[in-house]
mmCIF file of N, CA and C in Angstrom:
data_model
loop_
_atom_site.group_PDB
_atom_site.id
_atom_site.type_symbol
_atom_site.label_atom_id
_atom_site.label_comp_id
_atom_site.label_asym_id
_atom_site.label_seq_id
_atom_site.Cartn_x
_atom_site.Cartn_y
_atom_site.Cartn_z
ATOM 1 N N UNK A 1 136.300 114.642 116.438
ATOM 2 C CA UNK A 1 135.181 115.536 116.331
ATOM 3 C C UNK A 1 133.914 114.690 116.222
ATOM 4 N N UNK A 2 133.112 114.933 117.111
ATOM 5 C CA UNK A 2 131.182 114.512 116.511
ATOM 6 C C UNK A 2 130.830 114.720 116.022
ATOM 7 N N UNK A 3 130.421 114.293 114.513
ATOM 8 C CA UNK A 3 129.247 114.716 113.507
ATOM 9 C C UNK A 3 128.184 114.414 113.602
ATOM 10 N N UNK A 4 127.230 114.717 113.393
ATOM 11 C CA UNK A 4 125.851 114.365 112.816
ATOM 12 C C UNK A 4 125.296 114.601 111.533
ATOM 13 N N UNK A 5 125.081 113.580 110.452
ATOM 14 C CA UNK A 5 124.722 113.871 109.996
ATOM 15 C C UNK A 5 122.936 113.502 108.993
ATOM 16 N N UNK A 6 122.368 114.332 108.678
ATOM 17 C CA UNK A 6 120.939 114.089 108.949
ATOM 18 C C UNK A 6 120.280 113.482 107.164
ATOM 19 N N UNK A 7 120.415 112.360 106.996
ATOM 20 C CA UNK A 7 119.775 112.179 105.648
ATOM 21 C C UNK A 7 120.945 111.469 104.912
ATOM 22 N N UNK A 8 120.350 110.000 104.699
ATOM 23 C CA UNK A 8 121.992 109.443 104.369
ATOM 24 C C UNK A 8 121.287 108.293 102.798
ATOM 25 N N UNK A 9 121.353 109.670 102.004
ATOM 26 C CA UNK A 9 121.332 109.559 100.469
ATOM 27 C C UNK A 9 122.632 108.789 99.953
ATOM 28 N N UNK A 10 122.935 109.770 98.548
ATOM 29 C CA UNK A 10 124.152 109.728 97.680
ATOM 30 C C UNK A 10 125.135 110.727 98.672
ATOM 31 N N UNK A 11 124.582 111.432 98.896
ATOM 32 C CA UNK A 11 125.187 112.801 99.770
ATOM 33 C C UNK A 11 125.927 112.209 101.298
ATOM 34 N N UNK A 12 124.309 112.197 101.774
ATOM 35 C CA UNK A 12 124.968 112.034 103.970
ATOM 36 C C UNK A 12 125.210 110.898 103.604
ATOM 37 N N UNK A 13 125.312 109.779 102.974
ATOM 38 C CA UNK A 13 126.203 108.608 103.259
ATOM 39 C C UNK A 13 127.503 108.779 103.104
ATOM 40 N N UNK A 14 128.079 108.941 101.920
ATOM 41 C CA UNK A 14 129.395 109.340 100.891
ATOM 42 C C UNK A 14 129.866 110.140 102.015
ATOM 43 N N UNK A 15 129.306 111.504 102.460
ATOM 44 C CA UNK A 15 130.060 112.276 103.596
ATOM 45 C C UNK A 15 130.156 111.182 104.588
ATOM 46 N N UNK A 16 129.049 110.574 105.303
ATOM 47 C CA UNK A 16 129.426 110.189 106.781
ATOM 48 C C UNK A 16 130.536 109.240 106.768
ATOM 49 N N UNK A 17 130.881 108.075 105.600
ATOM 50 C CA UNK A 17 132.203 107.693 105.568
ATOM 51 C C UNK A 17 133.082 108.160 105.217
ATOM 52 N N UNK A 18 133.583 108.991 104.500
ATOM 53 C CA UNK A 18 134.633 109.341 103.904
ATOM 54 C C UNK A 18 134.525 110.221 105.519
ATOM 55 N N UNK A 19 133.979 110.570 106.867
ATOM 56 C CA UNK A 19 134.678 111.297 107.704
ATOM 57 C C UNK A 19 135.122 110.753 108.777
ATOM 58 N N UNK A 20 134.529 109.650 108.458
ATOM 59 C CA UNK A 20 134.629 108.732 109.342
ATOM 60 C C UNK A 20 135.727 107.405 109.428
ATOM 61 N N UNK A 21 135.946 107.590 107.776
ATOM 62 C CA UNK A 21 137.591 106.810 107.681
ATOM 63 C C UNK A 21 138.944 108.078 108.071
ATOM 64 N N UNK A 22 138.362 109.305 108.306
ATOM 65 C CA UNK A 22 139.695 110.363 108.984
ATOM 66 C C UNK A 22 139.361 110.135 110.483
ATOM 67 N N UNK A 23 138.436 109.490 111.307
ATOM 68 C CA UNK A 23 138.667 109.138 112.450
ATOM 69 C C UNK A 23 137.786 109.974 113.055
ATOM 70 N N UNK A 24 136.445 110.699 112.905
ATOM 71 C CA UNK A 24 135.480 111.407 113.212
ATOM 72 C C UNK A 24 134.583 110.452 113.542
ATOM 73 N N UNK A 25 133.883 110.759 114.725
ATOM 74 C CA UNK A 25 132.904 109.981 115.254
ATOM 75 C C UNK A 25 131.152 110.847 114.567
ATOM 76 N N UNK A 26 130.901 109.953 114.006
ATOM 77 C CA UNK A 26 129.398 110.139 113.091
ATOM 78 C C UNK A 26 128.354 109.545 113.017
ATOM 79 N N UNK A 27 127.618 110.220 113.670
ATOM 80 C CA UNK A 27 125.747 109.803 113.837
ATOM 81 C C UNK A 27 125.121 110.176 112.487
ATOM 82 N N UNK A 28 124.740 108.990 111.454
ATOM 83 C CA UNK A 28 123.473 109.666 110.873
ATOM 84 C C UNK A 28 122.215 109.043 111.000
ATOM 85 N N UNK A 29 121.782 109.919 110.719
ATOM 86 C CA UNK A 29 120.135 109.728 110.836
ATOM 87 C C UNK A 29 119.144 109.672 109.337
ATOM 88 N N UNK A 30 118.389 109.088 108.966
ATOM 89 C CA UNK A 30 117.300 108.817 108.075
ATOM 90 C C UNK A 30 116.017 108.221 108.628
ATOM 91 N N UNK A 31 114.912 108.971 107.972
ATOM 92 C CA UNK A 31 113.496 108.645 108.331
ATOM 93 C C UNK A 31 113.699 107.130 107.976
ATOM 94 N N UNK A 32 114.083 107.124 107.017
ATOM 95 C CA UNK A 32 114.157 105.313 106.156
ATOM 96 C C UNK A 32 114.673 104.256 107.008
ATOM 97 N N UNK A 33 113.779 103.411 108.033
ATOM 98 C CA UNK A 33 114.267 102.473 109.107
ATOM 99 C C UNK A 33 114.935 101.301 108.081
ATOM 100 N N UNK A 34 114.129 101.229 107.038
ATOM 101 C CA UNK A 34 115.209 100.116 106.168
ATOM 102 C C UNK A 34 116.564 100.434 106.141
ATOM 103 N N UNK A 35 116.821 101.852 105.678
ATOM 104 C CA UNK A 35 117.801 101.814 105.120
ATOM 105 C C UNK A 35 119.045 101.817 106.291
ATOM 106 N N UNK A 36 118.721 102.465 107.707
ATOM 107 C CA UNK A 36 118.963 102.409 108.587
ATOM 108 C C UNK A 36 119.515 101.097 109.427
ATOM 109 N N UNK A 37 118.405 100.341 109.459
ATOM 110 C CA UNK A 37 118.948 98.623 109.288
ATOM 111 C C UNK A 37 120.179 98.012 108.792
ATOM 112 N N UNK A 38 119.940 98.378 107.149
ATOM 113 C CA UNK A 38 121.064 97.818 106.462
ATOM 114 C C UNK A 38 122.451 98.658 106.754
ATOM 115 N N UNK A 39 121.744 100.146 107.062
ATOM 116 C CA UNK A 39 123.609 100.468 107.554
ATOM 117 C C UNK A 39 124.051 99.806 108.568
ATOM 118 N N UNK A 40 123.277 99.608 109.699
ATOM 119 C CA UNK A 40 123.680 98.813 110.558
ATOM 120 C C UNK A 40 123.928 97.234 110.461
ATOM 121 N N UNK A 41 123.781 97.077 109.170
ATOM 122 C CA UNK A 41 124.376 95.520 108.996
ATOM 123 C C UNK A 41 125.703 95.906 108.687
ATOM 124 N N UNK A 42 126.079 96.992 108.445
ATOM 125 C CA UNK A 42 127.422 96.802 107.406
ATOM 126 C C UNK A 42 127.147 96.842 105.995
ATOM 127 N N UNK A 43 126.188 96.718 105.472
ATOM 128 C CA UNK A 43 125.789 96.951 103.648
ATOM 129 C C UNK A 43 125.377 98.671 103.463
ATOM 130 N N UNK A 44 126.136 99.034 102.435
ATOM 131 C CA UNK A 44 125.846 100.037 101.808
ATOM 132 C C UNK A 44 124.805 100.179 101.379
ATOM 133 N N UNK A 45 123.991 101.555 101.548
ATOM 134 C CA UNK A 45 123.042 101.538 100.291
ATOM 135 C C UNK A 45 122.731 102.536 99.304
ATOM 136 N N UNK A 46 123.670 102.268 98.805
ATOM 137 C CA UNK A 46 123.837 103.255 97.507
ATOM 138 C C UNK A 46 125.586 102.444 96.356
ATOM 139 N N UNK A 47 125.363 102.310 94.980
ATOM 140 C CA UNK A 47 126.152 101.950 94.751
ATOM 141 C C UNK A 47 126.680 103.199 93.802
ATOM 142 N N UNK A 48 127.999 103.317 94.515
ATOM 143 C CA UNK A 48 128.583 104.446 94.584
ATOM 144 C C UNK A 48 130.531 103.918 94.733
ATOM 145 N N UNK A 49 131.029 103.666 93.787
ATOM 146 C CA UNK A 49 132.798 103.075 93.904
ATOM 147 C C UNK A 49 133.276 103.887 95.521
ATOM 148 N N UNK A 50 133.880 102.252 96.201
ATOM 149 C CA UNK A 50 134.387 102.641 97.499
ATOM 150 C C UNK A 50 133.730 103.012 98.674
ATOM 151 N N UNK A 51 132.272 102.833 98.514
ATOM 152 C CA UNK A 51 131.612 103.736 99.984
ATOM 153 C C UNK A 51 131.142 102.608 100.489
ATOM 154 N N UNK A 52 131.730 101.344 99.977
ATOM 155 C CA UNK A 52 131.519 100.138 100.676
ATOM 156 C C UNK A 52 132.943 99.900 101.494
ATOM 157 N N UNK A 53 134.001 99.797 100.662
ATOM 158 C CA UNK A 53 135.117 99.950 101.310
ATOM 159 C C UNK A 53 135.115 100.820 102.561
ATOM 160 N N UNK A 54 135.186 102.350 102.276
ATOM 161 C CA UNK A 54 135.006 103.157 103.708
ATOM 162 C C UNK A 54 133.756 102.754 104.927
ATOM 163 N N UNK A 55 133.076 102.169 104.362
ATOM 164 C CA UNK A 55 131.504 101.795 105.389
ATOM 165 C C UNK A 55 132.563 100.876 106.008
ATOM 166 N N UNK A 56 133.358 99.663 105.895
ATOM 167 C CA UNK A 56 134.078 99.031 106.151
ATOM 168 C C UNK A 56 135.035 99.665 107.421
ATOM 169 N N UNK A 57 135.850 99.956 106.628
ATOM 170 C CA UNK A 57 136.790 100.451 107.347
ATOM 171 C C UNK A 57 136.508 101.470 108.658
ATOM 172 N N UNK A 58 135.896 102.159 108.363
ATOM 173 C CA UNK A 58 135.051 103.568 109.481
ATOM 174 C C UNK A 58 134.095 102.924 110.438
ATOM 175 N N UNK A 59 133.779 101.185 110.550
ATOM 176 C CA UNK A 59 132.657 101.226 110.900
ATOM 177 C C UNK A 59 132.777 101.585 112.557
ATOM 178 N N UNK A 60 134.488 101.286 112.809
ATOM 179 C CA UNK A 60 133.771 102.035 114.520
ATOM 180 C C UNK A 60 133.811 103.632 114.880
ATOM 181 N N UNK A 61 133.700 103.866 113.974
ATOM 182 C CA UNK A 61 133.350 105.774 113.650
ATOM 183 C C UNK A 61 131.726 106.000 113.377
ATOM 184 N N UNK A 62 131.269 104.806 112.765
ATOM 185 C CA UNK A 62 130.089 105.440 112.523
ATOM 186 C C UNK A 62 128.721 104.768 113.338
ATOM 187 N N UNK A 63 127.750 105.149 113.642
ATOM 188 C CA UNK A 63 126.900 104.931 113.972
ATOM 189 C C UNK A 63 125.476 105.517 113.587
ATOM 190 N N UNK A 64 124.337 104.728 113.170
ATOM 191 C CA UNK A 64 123.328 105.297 112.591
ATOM 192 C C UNK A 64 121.608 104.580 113.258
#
């Protein structure tokens, strides 16, 4: 399935991996080009147990 999801807080982050380690392909989006960046390094940004692990694991599910 394609998600999108729009605003990647505590919230659209935590969702976009945890759907993205079940094998869902997921776009999110944030005004925040920083934070955007760092998802695209692979670093989390939010410290939150495990949503580094799933950022990991999901990363060819996700895209932001």
């Amino acid at each position: 399935m394609d998600i999108t999801v729009i605003g990647l807080g505590y919230v659209g982050l935590t969702v976009s991996v945890v759907l993205g380690s079940f094998y869902h392909k997921v776009i999110g989006l944030d005004i925040n080009k920083d934070k955007v960046a760092t998802l695209k390094e692979g670093i989390s940004t939010i410290e939150e147990p495990g949503v580094q692990v799933l950022l990991n694991e999901a990363k060819n599910y996700l895209r932001f």
